PDB file of C-alpha atoms in Angstrom:
ATOM      1  CA  MET T  98     146.537  47.636 -17.906  1.00 48.00           C
ATOM      2  CA  ALA T  99     147.490  44.191 -16.821  1.00 45.00           C
ATOM      3  CA  ALA T 100     151.140  44.849 -17.600  1.00 47.00           C
ATOM      4  CA  ALA T 101     151.050  48.041 -15.564  1.00 47.00           C
ATOM      5  CA  ALA T 102     149.441  46.208 -12.631  1.00 47.00           C
ATOM      6  CA  GLU T 103     152.094  43.586 -12.724  1.00 47.00           C
ATOM      7  CA  GLN T 104     154.799  46.180 -12.662  1.00 50.00           C
ATOM      8  CA  SER T 105     153.239  48.000  -9.676  1.00 49.00           C
ATOM      9  CA  SER T 106     152.822  44.819  -7.731  1.00 53.00           C
ATOM     10  CA  ASN T 107     156.438  43.844  -8.213  1.00 56.00           C
ATOM     11  CA  GLY T 108     157.671  47.180  -6.716  1.00 57.00           C
ATOM     12  CA  PRO T 109     157.879  50.881  -7.281  1.00 62.00           C
ATOM     13  CA  ILE T 110     158.198  52.050 -10.820  1.00 71.00           C
ATOM     14  CA  LYS T 111     161.451  53.718 -11.506  1.00 75.00           C
ATOM     15  CA  LYS T 112     161.216  57.075 -13.241  1.00 78.00           C
ATOM     16  CA  SER T 113     163.719  58.570 -15.462  1.00 83.00           C
ATOM     17  CA  MET T 114     165.587  61.758 -14.728  1.00 83.00           C
ATOM     18  CA  ARG T 115     163.508  63.662 -17.212  1.00 84.00           C
ATOM     19  CA  GLU T 116     160.196  62.549 -15.629  1.00 85.00           C
ATOM     20  CA  LYS T 117     161.406  63.513 -12.191  1.00 83.00           C
ATOM     21  CA  ALA T 118     162.431  66.995 -13.405  1.00 85.00           C
ATOM     22  CA  VAL T 119     159.029  67.546 -15.066  1.00 84.00           C
ATOM     23  CA  GLU T 120     157.191  66.386 -11.920  1.00 85.00           C
ATOM     24  CA  ARG T 121     159.304  68.672  -9.703  1.00 83.00           C
ATOM     25  CA  ARG T 122     158.674  71.634 -11.992  1.00 83.00           C
ATOM     26  CA  ASN T 123     154.888  71.089 -11.947  1.00 81.00           C
ATOM     27  CA  THR T 124     154.854  70.833  -8.145  1.00 78.00           C
ATOM     28  CA  ASN T 125     156.762  74.117  -7.702  1.00 77.00           C
ATOM     29  CA  LYS T 126     154.473  75.870 -10.177  1.00 77.00           C
ATOM     30  CA  GLU T 127     151.395  74.708  -8.238  1.00 71.00           C
ATOM     31  CA  HIS T 128     152.832  75.832  -4.909  1.00 70.00           C
ATOM     32  CA  ASN T 129     153.813  79.263  -6.271  1.00 71.00           C
ATOM     33  CA  SER T 130     150.341  79.913  -7.705  1.00 70.00           C
ATOM     34  CA  ASN T 131     148.388  78.707  -4.628  1.00 66.00           C
ATOM     35  CA  PHE T 132     147.833  81.884  -2.496  1.00 64.00           C
ATOM     36  CA  LYS T 133     145.222  80.285  -0.261  1.00 63.00           C
ATOM     37  CA  ALA T 134     147.574  77.762   1.233  1.00 60.00           C
ATOM     38  CA  GLY T 135     146.858  77.353   4.950  1.00 64.00           C
ATOM     39  CA  TYR T 136     143.657  79.545   4.790  1.00 65.00           C
ATOM     40  CA  ILE T 137     140.696  78.274   6.795  1.00 63.00           C
ATOM     41  CA  PRO T 138     137.398  80.107   6.025  1.00 63.00           C
ATOM     42  CA  ILE T 139     135.639  81.107   9.249  1.00 65.00           C
ATOM     43  CA  ASP T 140     132.421  83.240   9.684  1.00 64.00           C
ATOM     44  CA  GLU T 141     133.256  86.800  10.814  1.00 62.00           C
ATOM     45  CA  ASP T 142     130.314  86.947  13.264  1.00 63.00           C
ATOM     46  CA  ARG T 143     131.918  84.111  15.252  1.00 59.00           C
ATOM     47  CA  LEU T 144     135.192  85.957  15.686  1.00 63.00           C
ATOM     48  CA  HIS T 145     135.950  88.232  18.716  1.00 64.00           C
ATOM     49  CA  LYS T 146     134.872  91.830  17.848  1.00 64.00           C
ATOM     50  CA  THR T 147     137.239  94.697  18.681  1.00 66.00           C
ATOM     51  CA  GLY T 148     136.691  98.501  18.762  1.00 70.00           C
ATOM     52  CA  LEU T 149     133.543 100.609  19.578  1.00 71.00           C
ATOM     53  CA  ARG T 150     130.409  99.191  17.995  1.00 73.00           C
ATOM     54  CA  GLY T 151     126.676  99.801  18.467  1.00 76.00           C
ATOM     55  CA  ARG T 152     125.675 102.047  21.396  1.00 82.00           C
ATOM     56  CA  LYS T 153     129.254 102.550  22.484  1.00 82.00           C
ATOM     57  CA  GLY T 154     130.104 103.908  19.059  1.00 83.00           C
ATOM     58  CA  ASN T 155     127.148 106.343  19.090  1.00 87.00           C
ATOM     59  CA  LEU T 156     128.086 107.506  22.583  1.00 90.00           C
ATOM     60  CA  ALA T 157     131.672 108.082  21.493  1.00 89.00           C
ATOM     61  CA  ILE T 158     130.451 110.178  18.540  1.00 91.00           C
ATOM     62  CA  CYS T 159     128.234 112.280  20.845  1.00 93.00           C
ATOM     63  CA  VAL T 160     131.151 112.898  23.232  1.00 94.00           C
ATOM     64  CA  ILE T 161     133.375 113.978  20.350  1.00 95.00           C
ATOM     65  CA  VAL T 162     130.706 116.375  19.003  1.00 95.00           C
ATOM     66  CA  LEU T 163     130.164 117.834  22.499  1.00 96.00           C
ATOM     67  CA  LEU T 164     133.872 118.415  22.951  1.00 96.00           C
ATOM     68  CA  PHE T 165     133.973 120.126  19.566  1.00 96.00           C
ATOM     69  CA  ILE T 166     131.097 122.445  20.511  1.00 97.00           C
ATOM     70  CA  LEU T 167     132.786 123.311  23.834  1.00 97.00           C
ATOM     71  CA  ALA T 168     135.998 124.055  21.989  1.00 96.00           C
ATOM     72  CA  VAL T 169     134.172 126.426  19.609  1.00 96.00           C
ATOM     73  CA  ILE T 170     132.443 128.218  22.524  1.00 96.00           C
ATOM     74  CA  ASN T 171     135.758 128.527  24.333  1.00 95.00           C
ATOM     75  CA  LEU T 172     137.291 130.011  21.190  1.00 94.00           C
ATOM     76  CA  ILE T 173     134.471 132.572  20.884  1.00 93.00           C
ATOM     77  CA  ILE T 174     134.802 133.587  24.556  1.00 89.00           C
ATOM     78  CA  THR T 175     138.551 133.947  24.138  1.00 87.00           C
ATOM     79  CA  LEU T 176     138.088 136.175  21.080  1.00 87.00           C
ATOM     80  CA  VAL T 177     135.529 138.329  22.913  1.00 83.00           C
ATOM     81  CA  ILE T 178     137.855 138.738  25.900  1.00 79.00           C
ATOM     82  CA  TRP T 179     140.724 139.575  23.597  1.00 80.00           C
ATOM     83  CA  VAL T 180     138.767 142.156  21.549  1.00 79.00           C
ATOM     84  CA  VAL T 181     136.561 143.760  24.235  1.00 74.00           C
ATOM     85  CA  ILE T 182     138.793 143.691  27.309  1.00 72.00           C
ATOM     86  CA  ARG T 183     141.903 144.052  25.154  1.00 74.00           C
ATOM     87  CA  ILE T 184     144.067 141.464  26.861  1.00 75.00           C
ATOM     88  CA  GLY T 185     147.470 141.171  25.239  1.00 71.00           C
ATOM     89  CA  PRO T 186     151.041 140.120  26.006  1.00 73.00           C
ATOM     90  CA  ASN T 187     151.497 143.248  28.158  1.00 72.00           C
ATOM     91  CA  GLY T 188     148.374 142.670  30.241  1.00 73.00           C
ATOM     92  CA  CYS T 189     144.946 144.300  30.064  1.00 76.00           C
ATOM     93  CA  ASP T 190     144.895 147.585  28.116  1.00 75.00           C
ATOM     94  CA  SER T 191     141.364 148.728  29.044  1.00 75.00           C
ATOM     95  CA  MET T 192     141.122 148.071  32.790  1.00 76.00           C
ATOM     96  CA  GLU T 193     143.254 147.627  35.869  1.00 79.00           C
ATOM     97  CA  PHE T 194     142.598 145.558  38.992  1.00 78.00           C
ATOM     98  CA  ARG T 195     143.901 146.841  42.324  1.00 79.00           C
ATOM     99  CA  ASP T 196     144.632 144.849  45.483  1.00 80.00           C
ATOM    100  CA  SER T 197     141.973 146.852  47.355  1.00 79.00           C
ATOM    101  CA  GLY T 198     139.268 145.512  45.031  1.00 76.00           C
ATOM    102  CA  LEU T 199     139.108 148.682  42.920  1.00 81.00           C
ATOM    103  CA  LEU T 200     138.443 148.231  39.202  1.00 80.00           C
ATOM    104  CA  ARG T 201     139.798 151.122  37.125  1.00 80.00           C
ATOM    105  CA  PHE T 202     138.901 151.670  33.461  1.00 79.00           C
ATOM    106  CA  LYS T 203     141.745 153.190  31.472  1.00 77.00           C
ATOM    107  CA  GLN T 204     139.882 153.609  28.166  1.00 75.00           C
ATOM    108  CA  VAL T 205     136.358 154.323  26.950  1.00 77.00           C
ATOM    109  CA  SER T 206     134.306 151.220  27.738  1.00 74.00           C
ATOM    110  CA  ASP T 207     131.062 150.092  26.110  1.00 75.00           C
ATOM    111  CA  MET T 208     128.926 147.981  28.439  1.00 75.00           C
ATOM    112  CA  GLY T 209     125.302 146.990  28.764  1.00 76.00           C
ATOM    113  CA  VAL T 210     123.782 146.051  32.119  1.00 76.00           C
ATOM    114  CA  ILE T 211     126.106 146.233  35.148  1.00 75.00           C
ATOM    115  CA  HIS T 212     125.227 144.524  38.425  1.00 73.00           C
ATOM    116  CA  PRO T 213     127.383 146.032  41.212  1.00 70.00           C
ATOM    117  CA  LEU T 214     127.986 144.175  44.434  1.00 72.00           C
ATOM    118  CA  TYR T 215     126.714 145.216  47.849  1.00 71.00           C
ATOM    119  CA  LYS T 216     127.690 148.824  48.765  1.00 72.00           C
ATOM    120  CA  SER T 217     129.648 149.339  45.548  1.00 75.00           C
ATOM    121  CA  THR T 218     130.966 152.773  44.630  1.00 77.00           C
ATOM    122  CA  ILE T 219     131.346 154.308  41.165  1.00 79.00           C
ATOM    123  CA  GLY T 220     133.590 157.340  40.827  1.00 81.00           C
ATOM    124  CA  GLY T 221     136.125 159.119  38.645  1.00 82.00           C
ATOM    125  CA  ARG T 222     139.478 160.817  39.029  1.00 80.00           C
ATOM    126  CA  ARG T 223     139.746 163.853  41.239  1.00 81.00           C
ATOM    127  CA  ASN T 224     140.465 166.364  38.450  1.00 83.00           C
ATOM    128  CA  GLU T 225     138.529 164.625  35.645  1.00 82.00           C
ATOM    129  CA  ASP T 226     134.839 164.292  34.904  1.00 84.00           C
ATOM    130  CA  LEU T 227     133.077 160.953  34.976  1.00 81.00           C
ATOM    131  CA  VAL T 228     131.079 160.721  31.728  1.00 82.00           C
ATOM    132  CA  ILE T 229     128.400 158.030  31.407  1.00 82.00           C
ATOM    133  CA  THR T 230     126.276 158.047  28.258  1.00 82.00           C
ATOM    134  CA  GLY T 231     123.560 155.791  26.873  1.00 83.00           C
ATOM    135  CA  ASN T 232     123.065 154.964  23.205  1.00 81.00           C
ATOM    136  CA  ASN T 233     119.497 156.241  22.681  1.00 81.00           C
ATOM    137  CA  GLN T 234     118.642 154.799  26.110  1.00 83.00           C
ATOM    138  CA  PRO T 235     118.584 156.291  29.610  1.00 86.00           C
ATOM    139  CA  VAL T 236     121.395 155.476  32.021  1.00 87.00           C
ATOM    140  CA  ILE T 237     119.871 153.551  34.946  1.00 87.00           C
ATOM    141  CA  PHE T 238     121.475 152.847  38.312  1.00 83.00           C
ATOM    142  CA  GLN T 239     119.464 150.333  40.310  1.00 81.00           C
ATOM    143  CA  GLN T 240     120.034 148.618  43.628  1.00 77.00           C
ATOM    144  CA  GLY T 241     117.107 146.584  44.887  1.00 77.00           C
ATOM    145  CA  SER T 242     113.965 148.715  44.673  1.00 79.00           C
ATOM    146  CA  THR T 243     115.905 151.996  44.388  1.00 83.00           C
ATOM    147  CA  LYS T 244     116.476 153.218  40.842  1.00 85.00           C
ATOM    148  CA  LEU T 245     118.193 156.321  39.432  1.00 87.00           C
ATOM    149  CA  SER T 246     117.357 157.028  35.783  1.00 88.00           C
ATOM    150  CA  VAL T 247     119.237 159.725  33.830  1.00 87.00           C
ATOM    151  CA  ASP T 248     117.519 160.636  30.563  1.00 86.00           C
ATOM    152  CA  LYS T 249     117.996 163.444  28.038  1.00 83.00           C
ATOM    153  CA  ASP T 250     115.375 165.748  29.501  1.00 82.00           C
ATOM    154  CA  LYS T 251     114.969 164.526  33.077  1.00 82.00           C
ATOM    155  CA  THR T 252     116.564 162.672  35.964  1.00 84.00           C
ATOM    156  CA  SER T 253     114.260 160.578  38.142  1.00 84.00           C
ATOM    157  CA  ILE T 254     114.843 158.683  41.401  1.00 84.00           C
ATOM    158  CA  THR T 255     112.412 155.962  42.473  1.00 84.00           C
ATOM    159  CA  SER T 256     112.556 154.158  45.801  1.00 82.00           C
ATOM    160  CA  ASN T 257     110.143 152.312  48.058  1.00 79.00           C
ATOM    161  CA  ILE T 258     112.334 152.562  51.163  1.00 76.00           C
ATOM    162  CA  GLY T 259     113.460 156.187  50.948  1.00 76.00           C
ATOM    163  CA  MET T 260     116.747 157.799  49.957  1.00 78.00           C
ATOM    164  CA  GLU T 261     119.541 159.845  51.454  1.00 81.00           C
ATOM    165  CA  PHE T 262     122.291 161.963  49.881  1.00 81.00           C
ATOM    166  CA  VAL T 263     125.470 162.282  51.931  1.00 84.00           C
ATOM    167  CA  ASP T 264     128.590 164.344  51.258  1.00 85.00           C
ATOM    168  CA  PRO T 265     131.396 161.717  51.067  1.00 81.00           C
ATOM    169  CA  ARG T 266     133.979 164.126  52.465  1.00 84.00           C
ATOM    170  CA  THR T 267     132.139 165.687  55.401  1.00 88.00           C
ATOM    171  CA  GLN T 268     129.578 162.873  55.865  1.00 86.00           C
ATOM    172  CA  LYS T 269     126.902 165.563  56.103  1.00 84.00           C
ATOM    173  CA  THR T 270     123.386 164.652  55.031  1.00 80.00           C
ATOM    174  CA  LEU T 271     122.386 166.938  52.160  1.00 78.00           C
ATOM    175  CA  PHE T 272     118.956 165.478  51.506  1.00 76.00           C
ATOM    176  CA  SER T 273     117.018 162.705  53.179  1.00 78.00           C
ATOM    177  CA  THR T 274     113.504 161.335  53.157  1.00 73.00           C
ATOM    178  CA  ASP T 275     113.806 160.063  56.714  1.00 71.00           C
ATOM    179  CA  TYR T 276     111.261 162.319  58.389  1.00 60.00           C
ATOM    180  CA  GLU T 277     111.980 161.039  61.882  1.00 63.00           C
ATOM    181  CA  LYS T 278     115.686 161.967  61.965  1.00 62.00           C
ATOM    182  CA  HIS T 279     115.984 164.894  59.554  1.00 54.00           C
ATOM    183  CA  GLU T 280     113.859 167.888  58.648  1.00 61.00           C
ATOM    184  CA  PHE T 281     112.754 167.589  55.079  1.00 64.00           C
ATOM    185  CA  HIS T 282     114.576 170.277  53.053  1.00 67.00           C
ATOM    186  CA  LEU T 283     114.694 170.312  49.280  1.00 71.00           C
ATOM    187  CA  PRO T 284     118.194 170.970  47.916  1.00 68.00           C
ATOM    188  CA  LYS T 285     118.914 174.219  46.138  1.00 72.00           C
ATOM    189  CA  GLY T 286     117.656 174.238  42.576  1.00 73.00           C
ATOM    190  CA  VAL T 287     114.943 171.620  43.218  1.00 74.00           C
ATOM    191  CA  LYS T 288     111.554 173.289  42.894  1.00 76.00           C
ATOM    192  CA  THR T 289     109.215 170.350  42.326  1.00 79.00           C
ATOM    193  CA  LEU T 290     108.733 167.261  44.497  1.00 79.00           C
ATOM    194  CA  ASN T 291     106.573 164.475  43.061  1.00 80.00           C
ATOM    195  CA  VAL T 292     105.566 161.861  45.639  1.00 77.00           C
ATOM    196  CA  GLN T 293     102.682 159.442  45.994  1.00 78.00           C
ATOM    197  CA  ARG T 294     102.468 159.762  49.766  1.00 78.00           C
ATOM    198  CA  ALA T 295     104.321 161.924  52.281  1.00 76.00           C
ATOM    199  CA  SER T 296     104.194 161.909  56.081  1.00 75.00           C
ATOM    200  CA  THR T 297     105.595 165.015  57.751  1.00 76.00           C
ATOM    201  CA  GLU T 298     104.760 167.463  60.498  1.00 78.00           C
ATOM    202  CA  ARG T 299     104.980 170.622  58.448  1.00 80.00           C
ATOM    203  CA  ILE T 300     105.125 171.764  54.800  1.00 84.00           C
ATOM    204  CA  THR T 301     106.382 175.316  54.227  1.00 83.00           C
ATOM    205  CA  SER T 302     107.875 177.467  51.488  1.00 83.00           C
ATOM    206  CA  ASN T 303     110.043 180.572  51.493  1.00 79.00           C
ATOM    207  CA  ALA T 304     108.476 183.849  52.541  1.00 81.00           C
ATOM    208  CA  THR T 305     108.893 185.269  49.018  1.00 83.00           C
ATOM    209  CA  SER T 306     107.602 182.250  47.047  1.00 84.00           C
ATOM    210  CA  ASP T 307     104.292 180.439  46.822  1.00 87.00           C
ATOM    211  CA  LEU T 308     103.639 176.898  47.978  1.00 88.00           C
ATOM    212  CA  ASN T 309     101.747 175.008  45.267  1.00 88.00           C
ATOM    213  CA  ILE T 310     100.365 171.529  45.894  1.00 87.00           C
ATOM    214  CA  LYS T 311      98.909 169.845  42.797  1.00 87.00           C
ATOM    215  CA  ALA T 312      97.297 166.445  42.398  1.00 86.00           C
ATOM    216  CA  ASP T 313      96.213 164.618  39.261  1.00 83.00           C
ATOM    217  CA  GLY T 314      93.435 162.808  41.117  1.00 82.00           C
ATOM    218  CA  ARG T 315      92.545 163.366  44.762  1.00 84.00           C
ATOM    219  CA  ALA T 316      94.544 165.280  47.370  1.00 86.00           C
ATOM    220  CA  ILE T 317      93.854 164.223  50.966  1.00 87.00           C
ATOM    221  CA  VAL T 318      95.440 166.158  53.841  1.00 88.00           C
ATOM    222  CA  ARG T 319      95.118 164.578  57.283  1.00 87.00           C
ATOM    223  CA  GLY T 320      96.514 165.462  60.686  1.00 86.00           C
ATOM    224  CA  ASN T 321      96.479 163.434  63.876  1.00 84.00           C
ATOM    225  CA  GLU T 322      96.205 166.621  65.912  1.00 84.00           C
ATOM    226  CA  GLY T 323      94.410 168.777  63.372  1.00 86.00           C
ATOM    227  CA  VAL T 324      95.348 170.545  60.161  1.00 88.00           C
ATOM    228  CA  PHE T 325      96.402 174.203  60.264  1.00 88.00           C
ATOM    229  CA  ILE T 326      96.800 176.092  56.966  1.00 87.00           C
ATOM    230  CA  MET T 327      98.392 179.520  57.217  1.00 86.00           C
ATOM    231  CA  GLY T 328      99.466 181.969  54.556  1.00 86.00           C
ATOM    232  CA  LYS T 329      99.038 185.457  53.222  1.00 85.00           C
ATOM    233  CA  THR T 330      96.626 184.222  50.583  1.00 85.00           C
ATOM    234  CA  ILE T 331      95.237 180.676  50.500  1.00 85.00           C
ATOM    235  CA  GLU T 332      93.600 179.599  47.264  1.00 84.00           C
ATOM    236  CA  PHE T 333      91.963 176.272  46.445  1.00 84.00           C
ATOM    237  CA  ARG T 334      91.277 175.298  42.832  1.00 82.00           C
ATOM    238  CA  MET T 335      89.306 172.119  42.277  1.00 81.00           C
ATOM    239  CA  GLY T 336      88.134 170.312  39.204  1.00 79.00           C
ATOM    240  CA  GLY T 337      85.444 168.578  41.257  1.00 78.00           C
ATOM    241  CA  ASN T 338      84.142 168.860  44.803  1.00 79.00           C
ATOM    242  CA  MET T 339      86.013 170.107  47.843  1.00 81.00           C
ATOM    243  CA  GLU T 340      85.175 168.489  51.172  1.00 82.00           C
ATOM    244  CA  LEU T 341      86.170 169.754  54.612  1.00 83.00           C
ATOM    245  CA  LYS T 342      85.687 167.337  57.525  1.00 84.00           C
ATOM    246  CA  ALA T 343      86.299 167.836  61.202  1.00 84.00           C
ATOM    247  CA  GLU T 344      85.295 166.033  64.377  1.00 83.00           C
ATOM    248  CA  ASN T 345      84.614 169.252  66.298  1.00 82.00           C
ATOM    249  CA  SER T 346      84.701 172.408  64.187  1.00 81.00           C
ATOM    250  CA  ILE T 347      86.168 174.071  61.111  1.00 81.00           C
ATOM    251  CA  ILE T 348      87.546 177.574  61.728  1.00 80.00           C
ATOM    252  CA  LEU T 349      88.160 179.960  58.820  1.00 77.00           C
ATOM    253  CA  ASN T 350      90.007 182.855  60.421  1.00 77.00           C
ATOM    254  CA  GLY T 351      90.315 185.663  57.917  1.00 74.00           C
ATOM    255  CA  THR T 352      88.619 187.006  54.831  1.00 74.00           C
ATOM    256  CA  VAL T 353      86.816 184.192  53.041  1.00 70.00           C
ATOM    257  CA  MET T 354      85.957 184.713  49.383  1.00 71.00           C
ATOM    258  CA  VAL T 355      83.976 182.311  47.223  1.00 68.00           C
ATOM    259  CA  SER T 356      84.313 182.843  43.484  1.00 66.00           C
ATOM    260  CA  THR T 357      80.950 182.453  41.788  1.00 61.00           C
ATOM    261  CA  SER T 358      82.336 182.546  38.260  1.00 64.00           C
ATOM    262  CA  ARG T 359      81.946 178.782  37.936  1.00 60.00           C
ATOM    263  CA  LEU T 360      78.634 178.445  39.736  1.00 58.00           C
ATOM    264  CA  PRO T 361      75.660 177.571  37.505  1.00 56.00           C
ATOM    265  CA  SER T 362      73.322 180.459  36.697  1.00 56.00           C
ATOM    266  CA  SER T 363      70.304 181.060  34.514  1.00 49.00           C
ATOM    267  CA  SER T 364      70.612 183.074  31.332  1.00 47.00           C
ATOM    268  CA  THR T 365      67.499 185.070  32.268  1.00 47.00           C
ATOM    269  CA  GLY T 366      68.720 185.791  35.756  1.00 48.00           C
ATOM    270  CA  GLU T 367      65.936 183.753  37.365  1.00 51.00           C
ATOM    271  CA  LEU T 368      66.357 180.494  39.249  1.00 50.00           C
ATOM    272  CA  LEU T 369      64.588 177.463  37.920  1.00 48.00           C
ATOM    273  CA  TYR T 370      63.064 175.124  40.474  1.00 50.00           C
ATOM    274  CA  ASP T 371      61.495 172.531  38.243  1.00 57.00           C
ATOM    275  CA  ASP T 372      64.695 170.881  36.969  1.00 60.00           C
ATOM    276  CA  GLY T 373      64.935 168.315  39.791  1.00 66.00           C
ATOM    277  CA  TRP T 374      67.897 169.958  41.558  1.00 73.00           C
ATOM    278  CA  MET T 375      67.976 170.830  45.281  1.00 77.00           C
ATOM    279  CA  ARG T 376      69.525 174.262  45.940  1.00 79.00           C
ATOM    280  CA  TYR T 377      70.950 175.699  49.140  1.00 79.00           C
ATOM    281  CA  LYS T 378      71.995 179.206  50.166  1.00 81.00           C
ATOM    282  CA  LEU T 379      75.252 179.749  52.052  1.00 80.00           C
ATOM    283  CA  CYS T 380      74.756 181.955  55.088  1.00 83.00           C
ATOM    284  CA  SER T 381      77.118 183.336  57.700  1.00 80.00           C
ATOM    285  CA  CYS T 382      76.738 184.410  61.316  1.00 82.00           C
ATOM    286  CA  ALA T 383      78.325 187.453  62.894  1.00 78.00           C
ATOM    287  CA  ASP T 384      81.053 185.302  64.469  1.00 77.00           C
ATOM    288  CA  GLY T 385      81.942 183.755  61.100  1.00 71.00           C
ATOM    289  CA  THR T 386      79.990 180.516  61.459  1.00 77.00           C
ATOM    290  CA  LEU T 387      78.761 179.222  58.089  1.00 79.00           C
ATOM    291  CA  PHE T 388      75.559 177.305  57.578  1.00 82.00           C
ATOM    292  CA  ARG T 389      73.280 176.435  54.715  1.00 83.00           C
ATOM    293  CA  VAL T 390      69.581 177.061  54.131  1.00 85.00           C
ATOM    294  CA  LYS T 391      67.494 175.134  51.638  1.00 83.00           C
ATOM    295  CA  VAL T 392      66.039 177.421  48.977  1.00 82.00           C
ATOM    296  CA  GLU T 393      62.302 176.786  48.752  1.00 79.00           C
ATOM    297  CA  SER T 394      61.079 180.025  47.220  1.00 76.00           C
ATOM    298  CA  ARG T 395      62.351 182.973  45.219  1.00 73.00           C
ATOM    299  CA  ASN T 396      64.127 185.794  47.130  1.00 74.00           C
ATOM    300  CA  MET T 397      64.423 183.610  50.208  1.00 77.00           C
ATOM    301  CA  GLY T 398      66.734 184.886  52.955  1.00 79.00           C
ATOM    302  CA  CYS T 399      68.791 183.205  55.657  1.00 82.00           C
ATOM    303  CA  GLN T 400      66.014 183.223  58.246  1.00 77.00           C
ATOM    304  CA  THR T 401      65.324 179.682  59.405  1.00 77.00           C
ATOM    305  CA  SER T 402      63.893 178.031  62.493  1.00 76.00           C
ATOM    306  CA  SER T 403      67.150 176.161  63.157  1.00 77.00           C
ATOM    307  CA  ASN T 404      69.432 179.161  62.997  1.00 76.00           C
ATOM    308  CA  PRO T 405      72.849 178.250  64.511  1.00 77.00           C
ATOM    309  CA  CYS T 406      73.587 181.894  65.270  1.00 77.00           C
TER     310      CYS T 406
END
C-alpha cells in the first residue's frame, strides 16, 4: 500500500496497452447495457394531462351515444319511407305531388289516421270509383266536431253545428240543416231522421205515407204561436202519461177515440173504491169540450155542480 501511494504521488500510473483495451471494453459493455441512461423519474400526477378526462370524458361519451341513437332513428325513418312510400331512383312510385297542391295516389295505400288541412277535398278519377276500406274498423272522416262514420251496416253523420250537402258541379244545395235559409227536405231514399233536437216551422210527410215520430224517452213538441197537428188519422201511443198543456184552450176538431184496452179494470166488472186510488170520469159537452168528474159512487154520471157546459 505504501509503494502504491508513493507511485500515485509521484504522478499518474502508466497503464499498459492490454489494460487500456480491457478498460475500454468494460466501459462500452456498461454503456450498451444501460437502457436508463438520461432517464429522470418524475410523478405522473405532476405532469400536464392531455385528452378528455373526468366529466368531460363522460360528456363526450353521452354525445357519442346520442349521435348513435339519432343515426339509428334516421335509418329506421329512411327505411320506412323507402318501403311505404316507395321512393326509388325514379322518384315516388305510390304518390305524385302536383304544383297546385294536389296529392295523387297511384297505388293502393294503407294508412291509419289522416288529418286533412282546412277545406281539404278527397276525390277520385272521373271514370273510376274511389274505394276506401277499413280493416275491421269503420272509416271515419272528421273535421272539428263534424264526423262521418262509414261502417258495414250503417253510415252515420254527427255534427254540433249542422251540415250541408252541395253538388260540386251545379253548387246546388241537396240537403241542409240550416232551417233559416233552406226548407228541410230529406233526400230520396232517406226514410229515418234521428236527431236530439230540431227547430222548424213545419214537419210533413207525403200524402201517401205516414209520419211517425218516435222517442226513446220523452217527446216534447212546442210552438211559439201554437201547435197544430193535422192528418187523416192521428194516433198517439205512449208508454207512460200523455200531457197536453195550453195557455188558453185545447181544441180537438174531429172524431176523438180513446182506447180502453189498456185501462185498468176489475175482473168482476165492479169498481173497487177501497184501494186508495182516486178515479175520475171523462165527460164531454155538446160542443166537444172535455172535462172530468170525480167518481164518488157507483153508476155516477156526468152531472156536477161545476158543469162547464
